[in-house]
CSV table of C-alpha atoms in Angstrom, one decimal:
chain,number,residue,atom,x,y,z
A,10,UNK,CA,148.7,20.7,76.7
A,11,UNK,CA,147.3,17.2,76.4
A,12,UNK,CA,150.7,15.6,77.9
A,13,UNK,CA,151.1,17.8,80.5
A,14,UNK,CA,147.5,17.2,81.6
A,15,UNK,CA,148.8,13.6,81.5
A,16,UNK,CA,151.7,14.3,83.7
A,17,UNK,CA,149.9,15.8,86.4
A,18,UNK,CA,147.3,13.4,86.2
A,19,UNK,CA,150.0,10.6,86.8
A,20,UNK,CA,151.7,12.8,89.8
A,21,UNK,CA,148.1,12.8,91.5
A,22,UNK,CA,147.7,9.1,91.1
A,23,UNK,CA,151.2,8.1,92.5
A,24,UNK,CA,150.9,11.1,95.2
A,25,UNK,CA,147.6,9.4,96.4
A,26,UNK,CA,149.1,6.0,96.6
A,27,UNK,CA,152.3,6.9,98.3
A,28,UNK,CA,150.0,9.1,100.5
A,29,UNK,CA,148.8,5.8,102.0
A,30,UNK,CA,152.4,5.0,102.9
A,31,UNK,CA,152.8,8.7,104.5
A,32,UNK,CA,149.5,7.9,106.4
A,33,UNK,CA,151.4,5.0,107.9
A,34,UNK,CA,154.7,6.8,108.8
A,35,UNK,CA,152.5,9.4,110.7
A,36,UNK,CA,150.7,6.6,112.7
A,37,UNK,CA,154.1,5.3,113.8
A,38,UNK,CA,156.3,8.1,113.9
A,39,UNK,CA,154.1,11.0,115.4
A,40,UNK,CA,151.4,9.1,117.5
A,41,UNK,CA,153.1,5.8,118.6
A,42,UNK,CA,156.5,7.8,118.2
A,43,UNK,CA,158.1,4.6,116.7
A,44,UNK,CA,160.4,4.8,114.1
A,45,UNK,CA,159.3,1.8,111.9
A,46,UNK,CA,161.8,0.7,109.2
A,47,UNK,CA,159.5,-2.5,108.1
A,48,UNK,CA,157.3,-0.5,105.8
A,49,UNK,CA,159.8,-1.3,102.6
A,50,UNK,CA,159.3,-5.0,103.4
A,51,UNK,CA,155.7,-4.6,103.7
A,52,UNK,CA,155.3,-2.7,100.8
A,53,UNK,CA,157.0,-5.1,98.8
A,54,UNK,CA,155.0,-8.2,100.9
A,55,UNK,CA,151.7,-6.5,99.7
A,56,UNK,CA,152.9,-6.0,96.1
A,57,UNK,CA,154.4,-9.6,95.9
A,58,UNK,CA,151.2,-11.1,97.2
A,59,UNK,CA,148.8,-9.1,94.8
A,60,UNK,CA,150.9,-10.3,91.9
A,61,UNK,CA,150.7,-13.7,92.8
A,62,UNK,CA,147.3,-14.0,93.5
A,63,UNK,CA,146.4,-12.0,90.5
A,64,UNK,CA,148.2,-14.4,88.5
A,65,UNK,CA,146.9,-17.2,90.1
A,66,UNK,CA,143.4,-16.0,89.4
A,67,UNK,CA,142.3,-15.1,92.5
A,68,UNK,CA,140.0,-11.7,92.4
A,69,UNK,CA,141.1,-8.6,93.4
A,70,UNK,CA,138.5,-8.2,95.9
A,71,UNK,CA,139.3,-11.5,97.8
A,72,UNK,CA,143.4,-10.8,97.5
A,73,UNK,CA,143.0,-7.3,99.2
A,74,UNK,CA,142.0,-8.6,102.8
A,75,UNK,CA,144.6,-11.4,102.5
A,76,UNK,CA,147.5,-8.6,101.5
A,77,UNK,CA,146.1,-6.6,104.3
A,78,UNK,CA,146.1,-9.4,106.9
A,79,UNK,CA,149.7,-10.4,105.9
A,80,UNK,CA,150.7,-6.8,106.4
A,81,UNK,CA,149.3,-6.6,109.8
A,82,UNK,CA,151.0,-9.7,110.5
A,83,UNK,CA,154.3,-8.3,109.5
A,84,UNK,CA,153.6,-5.2,111.7
A,85,UNK,CA,153.0,-7.7,114.4
A,86,UNK,CA,156.1,-9.2,114.4
A,87,UNK,CA,157.9,-6.1,114.5
A,88,UNK,CA,156.1,-5.1,117.5
A,89,UNK,CA,156.9,-8.4,119.2
A,90,UNK,CA,160.5,-8.3,118.3
A,91,UNK,CA,160.3,-4.8,120.0
A,92,UNK,CA,158.2,-5.6,122.7
A,93,UNK,CA,158.9,-8.9,124.1
A,94,UNK,CA,162.7,-9.6,122.9
A,95,UNK,CA,163.4,-6.0,124.0
A,96,UNK,CA,164.9,-5.1,120.6
A,97,UNK,CA,165.5,-1.3,119.5
A,98,UNK,CA,162.9,-0.4,117.4
A,99,UNK,CA,165.0,0.4,114.6
A,100,UNK,CA,166.7,-3.2,114.5
A,101,UNK,CA,163.1,-4.5,115.2
A,102,UNK,CA,162.2,-2.9,111.5
A,103,UNK,CA,165.5,-3.9,109.9
A,104,UNK,CA,165.0,-7.4,111.0
A,105,UNK,CA,161.6,-7.7,109.3
A,106,UNK,CA,162.3,-5.8,106.3
A,107,UNK,CA,165.2,-8.1,105.4
A,108,UNK,CA,163.3,-11.1,106.3
A,109,UNK,CA,160.7,-9.9,104.1
A,110,UNK,CA,162.9,-9.5,101.2
A,111,UNK,CA,163.3,-13.1,100.9
A,112,UNK,CA,159.8,-13.7,101.5
A,113,UNK,CA,158.8,-11.7,98.8
A,114,UNK,CA,161.4,-13.2,96.3
A,115,UNK,CA,159.9,-16.3,97.0
A,116,UNK,CA,156.5,-15.6,96.6
A,117,UNK,CA,157.0,-13.7,93.3
A,118,UNK,CA,160.6,-13.7,92.2
A,119,UNK,CA,162.6,-10.8,91.1
A,120,UNK,CA,159.7,-9.6,88.8
A,121,UNK,CA,156.1,-10.6,87.9
A,122,UNK,CA,153.8,-9.3,85.3
A,123,UNK,CA,150.1,-9.3,86.3
A,124,UNK,CA,149.0,-9.3,82.5
A,125,UNK,CA,145.6,-8.6,81.7
A,126,UNK,CA,144.1,-9.6,85.0
A,127,UNK,CA,141.2,-7.7,86.4
A,128,UNK,CA,142.0,-5.1,88.9
A,129,UNK,CA,140.3,-2.5,91.0
A,130,UNK,CA,140.7,-0.3,88.3
A,131,UNK,CA,138.4,-2.1,85.9
A,132,UNK,CA,135.3,-1.3,88.3
A,133,UNK,CA,135.0,1.8,85.9
A,134,UNK,CA,135.3,1.4,82.2
A,135,UNK,CA,137.2,4.6,81.8
A,136,UNK,CA,139.3,4.1,84.9
A,137,UNK,CA,142.0,2.1,82.8
A,138,UNK,CA,143.2,5.4,81.6
A,139,UNK,CA,141.8,7.6,84.4
A,140,UNK,CA,142.7,5.8,87.4
A,141,UNK,CA,142.0,8.8,89.4
A,142,UNK,CA,138.7,8.1,89.3
A,143,UNK,CA,139.4,5.2,91.4
A,144,UNK,CA,142.2,6.4,93.4
A,145,UNK,CA,140.6,9.8,94.9
A,146,UNK,CA,137.3,8.4,96.4
A,147,UNK,CA,139.2,5.5,97.6
A,148,UNK,CA,142.2,7.0,99.5
A,149,UNK,CA,139.7,10.0,100.5
A,150,UNK,CA,137.6,7.7,102.2
A,151,UNK,CA,140.0,5.6,103.8
A,152,UNK,CA,142.0,8.8,105.2
A,153,UNK,CA,138.6,9.8,106.8
A,154,UNK,CA,138.1,6.2,108.2
A,155,UNK,CA,141.5,6.3,109.9
A,156,UNK,CA,140.8,10.1,111.1
A,157,UNK,CA,137.7,8.6,112.6
A,158,UNK,CA,139.5,5.7,114.1
A,159,UNK,CA,141.8,8.0,116.0
A,160,UNK,CA,139.3,10.0,117.7
A,161,UNK,CA,137.7,6.9,119.1
A,162,UNK,CA,139.1,5.3,122.6
A,163,UNK,CA,141.3,3.1,120.9
A,164,UNK,CA,143.0,6.1,118.5
A,165,UNK,CA,143.4,7.9,121.9
A,166,UNK,CA,145.0,5.2,123.2
A,167,UNK,CA,147.3,4.7,120.7
A,168,UNK,CA,148.3,8.6,121.2
A,169,UNK,CA,149.2,7.7,124.9
A,170,UNK,CA,151.4,5.0,123.8
A,171,UNK,CA,153.5,7.8,122.2
A,172,UNK,CA,152.9,10.6,124.7
A,173,UNK,CA,152.5,8.8,127.9
A,174,UNK,CA,152.8,5.1,128.5
A,175,UNK,CA,152.3,5.6,132.3
A,176,UNK,CA,148.7,6.6,131.9
A,177,UNK,CA,148.0,3.4,130.0
A,178,UNK,CA,149.4,1.5,133.1
A,179,UNK,CA,147.2,3.3,135.3
A,180,UNK,CA,144.4,2.7,133.1
A,181,UNK,CA,144.9,-0.9,133.4
A,182,UNK,CA,146.1,-1.2,130.2
A,183,UNK,CA,148.8,-2.6,128.6
A,184,UNK,CA,151.1,-0.2,126.7
A,185,UNK,CA,152.7,-3.2,124.7
A,186,UNK,CA,149.5,-4.4,123.3
A,187,UNK,CA,148.5,-0.9,122.1
A,188,UNK,CA,152.1,-0.6,120.5
A,189,UNK,CA,151.9,-3.7,118.5
A,190,UNK,CA,148.1,-2.6,117.5
A,191,UNK,CA,149.6,0.2,116.0
A,192,UNK,CA,152.4,-1.1,114.1
A,193,UNK,CA,149.9,-3.7,112.6
A,194,UNK,CA,147.5,-1.0,111.4
A,195,UNK,CA,150.4,1.1,109.8
A,196,UNK,CA,152.0,-2.1,107.9
A,197,UNK,CA,148.1,-3.3,106.8
A,198,UNK,CA,148.2,0.3,105.3
A,199,UNK,CA,151.5,-0.1,103.5
A,200,UNK,CA,150.8,-3.4,102.1
A,201,UNK,CA,147.7,-2.4,101.0
A,202,UNK,CA,149.6,0.7,99.1
A,203,UNK,CA,152.1,-2.1,97.9
A,204,UNK,CA,149.2,-3.9,96.6
A,205,UNK,CA,147.2,-1.1,94.9
A,206,UNK,CA,150.6,0.2,93.2
A,207,UNK,CA,151.3,-3.2,91.7
A,208,UNK,CA,147.6,-3.0,90.2
A,209,UNK,CA,148.3,0.5,89.3
A,210,UNK,CA,151.8,-0.4,86.9
A,211,UNK,CA,150.9,-3.9,86.4
A,212,UNK,CA,153.7,-5.9,87.4
A,213,UNK,CA,155.4,-6.6,90.7
A,214,UNK,CA,159.3,-5.5,91.2
A,215,UNK,CA,161.4,-6.7,94.0
A,216,UNK,CA,163.2,-3.5,94.0
A,217,UNK,CA,160.0,-1.5,93.8
A,218,UNK,CA,160.0,-1.2,98.0
A,219,UNK,CA,163.4,0.4,97.7
A,220,UNK,CA,163.4,3.7,99.2
A,221,UNK,CA,159.5,3.7,100.3
A,222,UNK,CA,160.7,4.6,103.7
A,223,UNK,CA,162.3,7.7,102.4
A,224,UNK,CA,159.4,8.6,99.9
A,225,UNK,CA,157.0,8.3,102.6
A,226,UNK,CA,159.2,10.5,104.9
A,227,UNK,CA,159.6,13.4,102.5
A,228,UNK,CA,156.2,13.3,102.2
A,229,UNK,CA,155.1,13.5,105.7
A,230,UNK,CA,157.6,16.3,106.2
A,231,UNK,CA,156.3,18.3,102.9
A,232,UNK,CA,153.0,17.7,104.6
A,233,UNK,CA,154.0,19.5,108.0
A,234,UNK,CA,154.9,22.3,106.1
A,235,UNK,CA,151.1,22.8,105.4
A,236,UNK,CA,149.7,21.3,108.9
A,237,UNK,CA,151.3,18.9,111.8
A,238,UNK,CA,147.6,17.5,112.1
A,239,UNK,CA,146.1,14.4,110.8
A,240,UNK,CA,144.3,15.0,107.6
A,241,UNK,CA,144.2,15.7,103.7
A,242,UNK,CA,147.6,17.6,104.3
A,243,UNK,CA,149.1,14.1,104.0
A,244,UNK,CA,147.8,13.3,100.5
A,245,UNK,CA,149.1,16.9,99.6
A,246,UNK,CA,152.6,16.0,101.0
A,247,UNK,CA,152.7,12.9,98.8
A,248,UNK,CA,151.5,14.6,95.9
A,249,UNK,CA,154.3,17.6,96.4
A,250,UNK,CA,157.0,15.3,96.1
A,251,UNK,CA,155.9,13.2,93.3
A,252,UNK,CA,156.1,16.7,91.7
A,253,UNK,CA,159.3,17.4,92.9
A,254,UNK,CA,160.4,14.0,91.4
A,255,UNK,CA,158.7,15.2,88.0
A,256,UNK,CA,160.4,18.5,88.1
A,257,UNK,CA,163.8,16.7,88.0
A,258,UNK,CA,162.8,14.8,84.9
A,259,UNK,CA,161.5,17.9,83.2
A,260,UNK,CA,164.8,19.8,83.9
A,261,UNK,CA,166.9,16.5,82.4
A,262,UNK,CA,168.0,15.6,86.0
A,263,UNK,CA,169.7,12.0,85.9
A,264,UNK,CA,167.1,9.6,87.5
A,265,UNK,CA,170.5,8.5,89.3
A,266,UNK,CA,170.4,11.3,91.3
A,267,UNK,CA,166.8,11.0,92.5
A,268,UNK,CA,167.7,9.5,95.6
A,269,UNK,CA,170.4,12.1,96.7
A,270,UNK,CA,167.8,15.1,95.7
A,271,UNK,CA,165.4,13.4,98.3
A,272,UNK,CA,167.6,13.1,100.8
A,273,UNK,CA,169.0,17.0,100.4
A,274,UNK,CA,165.2,17.6,100.5
A,275,UNK,CA,164.3,15.9,103.7
A,276,UNK,CA,167.7,17.8,105.3
A,277,UNK,CA,166.5,21.2,103.8
A,278,UNK,CA,163.1,20.6,105.2
A,279,UNK,CA,164.2,19.5,108.8
A,280,UNK,CA,166.5,22.5,108.9
A,281,UNK,CA,163.7,25.0,107.8
A,282,UNK,CA,161.5,23.3,110.5
A,283,UNK,CA,163.6,23.8,113.5
A,284,UNK,CA,165.0,27.1,112.3
A,285,UNK,CA,161.2,28.3,112.2
A,286,UNK,CA,160.4,26.6,115.9
A,287,UNK,CA,163.8,28.3,117.2
A,288,UNK,CA,162.7,31.9,115.6
A,289,UNK,CA,159.0,31.3,116.9
A,290,UNK,CA,160.5,30.6,120.5
A,291,UNK,CA,162.7,33.7,120.2
A,292,UNK,CA,159.7,36.0,119.5
A,293,UNK,CA,157.6,34.5,122.3
């Protein structure tokens, strides 16, 4: 019974961390309609910077703002490549992710253990073994903060970038500026998630960011089976995906098949979503 509770706890904890990347993907793909591939690079950037700073005895409270700023800069670079050099959004993300892979290697190498350095989970004495005590209120508060922001004037202008860029022009606003700002926000969130993940597992690996985009996309698609709006369903989707991964281990599925299972799951969910949409249209 205890082992089952620990498994469930781990699923929720990892789901909450990766839920931040689901929030980031929602901002780029659903709000500004920009397929941003740079999140894999910025997740690793956040982890690499946090690992480096912790091992250099920089307090985690100081490290987090630096990590968030670095992620924002990476997002801005993606936006500038797209808006100023007119690169395709996919190409812009690939270029930034490729560059960040080398940068992350330079920062922290292929692996870096943080050891016993103080982390955010040391705020509460019991949080070392019950990290959910820190993660649940922190990430729920973050989600509510982003939800509030999306209801501000700036948030509505972000939505206009994806839905009707001409309206921004009519209002005397620069659509490119808001595209870059949205990408900076999304990638700063992703870097924050990477930094949080390193503190959670206690080490950085250059391969930890590989597949983050797919994990976030799978979580987003699962969340949209609950609701298509921005809310706690995004965290639920991320947790559901982690539960599916845990189930593959429970059924002794070779971990090497995890990526294939994720790909098939995404295809299945998209197929179900399209089928349900067509069925609803025919009924109406």
